[in-house]
mmCIF file of C-alpha atoms in Angstrom:
data_model
loop_
_atom_site.group_PDB
_atom_site.id
_atom_site.type_symbol
_atom_site.label_atom_id
_atom_site.label_comp_id
_atom_site.label_asym_id
_atom_site.label_seq_id
_atom_site.Cartn_x
_atom_site.Cartn_y
_atom_site.Cartn_z
ATOM 1 C CA MET A 1 -0.212 -0.476 -0.113
ATOM 2 C CA ASN A 2 1.406 3.930 -0.831
ATOM 3 C CA LYS A 3 2.038 5.718 1.568
ATOM 4 C CA THR A 4 2.554 9.460 1.426
ATOM 5 C CA TYR A 5 4.681 11.636 4.117
ATOM 6 C CA TYR A 6 4.925 15.300 4.606
ATOM 7 C CA SER A 7 8.204 17.781 5.206
ATOM 8 C CA GLN A 8 7.636 20.683 6.568
ATOM 9 C CA SER A 9 8.626 23.058 3.853
ATOM 10 C CA HIS A 10 5.402 21.444 2.214
ATOM 11 C CA GLU A 11 6.650 18.758 -0.090
ATOM 12 C CA TYR A 12 5.048 15.381 0.102
ATOM 13 C CA ILE A 13 6.571 12.003 -0.919
ATOM 14 C CA THR A 14 4.420 8.998 -1.818
ATOM 15 C CA VAL A 15 5.970 5.888 -1.492
ATOM 16 C CA ASP A 16 5.680 2.802 -3.168
ATOM 17 C CA GLY A 17 8.098 0.386 -2.733
ATOM 18 C CA ASN A 18 11.523 1.992 -3.169
ATOM 19 C CA ILE A 19 10.131 4.542 -5.250
ATOM 20 C CA GLY A 20 8.802 8.222 -4.458
ATOM 21 C CA TYR A 21 6.626 10.581 -5.814
ATOM 22 C CA ILE A 22 7.456 14.170 -5.079
ATOM 23 C CA GLY A 23 5.670 16.981 -5.325
ATOM 24 C CA ILE A 24 4.418 19.758 -3.113
ATOM 25 C CA SER A 25 0.934 19.747 -0.802
ATOM 26 C CA ASP A 26 -2.515 21.027 -1.731
ATOM 27 C CA TYR A 27 -1.961 23.396 1.316
ATOM 28 C CA ALA A 28 1.096 24.616 -0.590
ATOM 29 C CA GLN A 29 -0.338 25.088 -4.353
ATOM 30 C CA ARG A 30 -2.893 27.315 -2.681
ATOM 31 C CA ALA A 31 -0.314 29.638 -0.856
ATOM 32 C CA LEU A 32 1.405 29.874 -3.501
ATOM 33 C CA GLY A 33 -1.338 30.636 -6.376
ATOM 34 C CA ASN A 34 -1.538 30.123 -9.656
ATOM 35 C CA VAL A 35 2.034 28.224 -10.892
ATOM 36 C CA VAL A 36 2.931 29.029 -13.900
ATOM 37 C CA TYR A 37 6.820 27.373 -13.807
ATOM 38 C CA VAL A 38 8.500 24.426 -12.564
ATOM 39 C CA ASP A 39 12.160 23.816 -12.524
ATOM 40 C CA MET A 40 12.987 20.309 -12.235
ATOM 41 C CA PRO A 41 15.857 18.329 -12.013
ATOM 42 C CA GLU A 42 17.160 15.630 -14.839
ATOM 43 C CA GLU A 43 16.828 12.102 -14.948
ATOM 44 C CA GLY A 44 19.859 10.408 -13.192
ATOM 45 C CA ASP A 45 20.121 13.702 -10.522
ATOM 46 C CA GLU A 46 21.127 12.909 -7.350
ATOM 47 C CA ILE A 47 18.833 14.786 -4.914
ATOM 48 C CA GLU A 48 20.145 15.060 -1.180
ATOM 49 C CA ALA A 49 17.001 15.105 1.882
ATOM 50 C CA GLY A 50 17.157 19.083 2.899
ATOM 51 C CA GLU A 51 18.547 20.499 -0.180
ATOM 52 C CA ASP A 52 16.822 22.323 -3.110
ATOM 53 C CA PHE A 53 15.717 20.717 -6.371
ATOM 54 C CA GLY A 54 14.435 22.410 -8.195
ATOM 55 C CA ALA A 55 11.236 25.611 -7.644
ATOM 56 C CA VAL A 56 7.724 26.251 -8.189
ATOM 57 C CA GLU A 57 7.174 29.639 -9.393
ATOM 58 C CA SER A 58 3.612 31.166 -8.695
ATOM 59 C CA VAL A 59 2.011 34.240 -10.500
ATOM 60 C CA LYS A 60 2.711 35.505 -6.597
ATOM 61 C CA ALA A 61 5.931 34.125 -5.437
ATOM 62 C CA ALA A 62 8.844 31.620 -6.341
ATOM 63 C CA SER A 63 9.461 28.698 -3.829
ATOM 64 C CA ASP A 64 12.327 26.669 -3.319
ATOM 65 C CA LEU A 65 11.475 22.689 -3.503
ATOM 66 C CA ILE A 66 13.102 21.106 -0.895
ATOM 67 C CA ALA A 67 13.995 17.147 -1.200
ATOM 68 C CA PRO A 68 12.320 15.123 1.618
ATOM 69 C CA VAL A 69 14.488 12.316 1.474
ATOM 70 C CA SER A 70 17.976 11.204 -0.746
ATOM 71 C CA GLY A 71 17.669 9.445 -4.001
ATOM 72 C CA THR A 72 18.262 9.393 -7.804
ATOM 73 C CA VAL A 73 15.676 10.940 -9.786
ATOM 74 C CA LEU A 74 13.947 8.245 -12.448
ATOM 75 C CA GLU A 75 11.797 10.990 -14.363
ATOM 76 C CA ALA A 76 10.558 14.539 -14.384
ATOM 77 C CA ASN A 77 6.264 15.456 -14.757
ATOM 78 C CA GLU A 78 7.305 16.338 -18.489
ATOM 79 C CA LEU A 79 3.466 17.292 -18.443
ATOM 80 C CA LEU A 80 4.254 20.100 -16.060
ATOM 81 C CA VAL A 81 6.896 22.016 -18.471
ATOM 82 C CA ASP A 82 3.800 22.516 -21.315
ATOM 83 C CA ASN A 83 1.080 22.844 -17.922
ATOM 84 C CA PRO A 84 2.422 23.798 -15.108
ATOM 85 C CA ARG A 85 -1.379 24.913 -13.118
ATOM 86 C CA LEU A 86 -2.021 21.221 -13.161
ATOM 87 C CA ILE A 87 -0.585 21.400 -10.175
ATOM 88 C CA ASN A 88 -2.961 23.746 -8.752
ATOM 89 C CA GLU A 89 -6.231 21.348 -10.576
ATOM 90 C CA ASP A 90 -4.783 18.463 -8.451
ATOM 91 C CA SER A 91 -1.356 18.568 -6.347
ATOM 92 C CA MET A 92 -1.660 15.318 -5.339
ATOM 93 C CA ALA A 93 -1.876 13.447 -8.625
ATOM 94 C CA ASN A 94 0.670 15.840 -10.396
ATOM 95 C CA TRP A 95 3.861 14.583 -8.868
ATOM 96 C CA ILE A 96 7.240 16.739 -9.570
ATOM 97 C CA ILE A 97 9.846 14.143 -9.605
ATOM 98 C CA LYS A 98 9.736 10.147 -9.408
ATOM 99 C CA ILE A 99 13.000 9.239 -7.479
ATOM 100 C CA GLU A 100 14.284 5.606 -6.318
ATOM 101 C CA ILE A 101 14.689 6.475 -2.374
ATOM 102 C CA ALA A 102 18.177 6.152 -1.084
ATOM 103 C CA ASP A 103 17.411 5.258 2.604
ATOM 104 C CA PRO A 104 13.941 4.673 3.692
ATOM 105 C CA SER A 105 14.863 5.462 6.875
ATOM 106 C CA GLN A 106 14.698 8.563 6.617
ATOM 107 C CA LEU A 107 11.142 8.902 5.628
ATOM 108 C CA ASP A 108 10.588 8.193 9.717
ATOM 109 C CA SER A 109 11.833 11.862 10.347
ATOM 110 C CA LEU A 110 8.398 13.295 8.211
ATOM 111 C CA MET A 111 5.036 13.630 9.015
ATOM 112 C CA ASP A 112 1.841 11.391 8.471
ATOM 113 C CA GLU A 113 -1.340 12.932 6.817
ATOM 114 C CA ASP A 114 -2.567 13.856 10.165
ATOM 115 C CA SER A 115 0.642 15.516 12.101
ATOM 116 C CA TYR A 116 0.938 17.634 8.273
ATOM 117 C CA LYS A 117 -2.644 18.923 9.274
ATOM 118 C CA VAL A 118 -1.757 20.109 12.281
ATOM 119 C CA HIS A 119 1.139 21.320 10.918
ATOM 120 C CA CYS A 120 -0.946 23.560 8.877
ATOM 121 C CA GLU A 121 -3.243 24.777 11.003
ATOM 122 C CA ALA A 122 -0.641 25.907 13.128
ATOM 123 C CA GLY A 123 -0.163 27.972 10.352
ATOM 124 C CA HIS A 124 4.015 26.759 9.266
#
């Protein structure tokens, strides 16, 4: 069964075995407003937990994407190149990158959905 985890910086990772789908949460896309551009790494790039791996730009702001875990990029969501607004339509279905997770124990430091809701309600 796939499980979704959340970071304090509002990225999510949905895990299926050792594969992770990383995007921004619904809370984050609402805060950003209309997304106009997504800067993504390329297939084969290594990402490190806690470090930038790209950015999302909206009409209001630009926000760095912070990797929730380390891994190797298997795929960037090419649909977002021509239609970045897909993130606004359904941020959970429209992941940004697909990775092979290097260290599954890093997931333990992330929040589950209930903890993330409390985090958002607290205004983080």
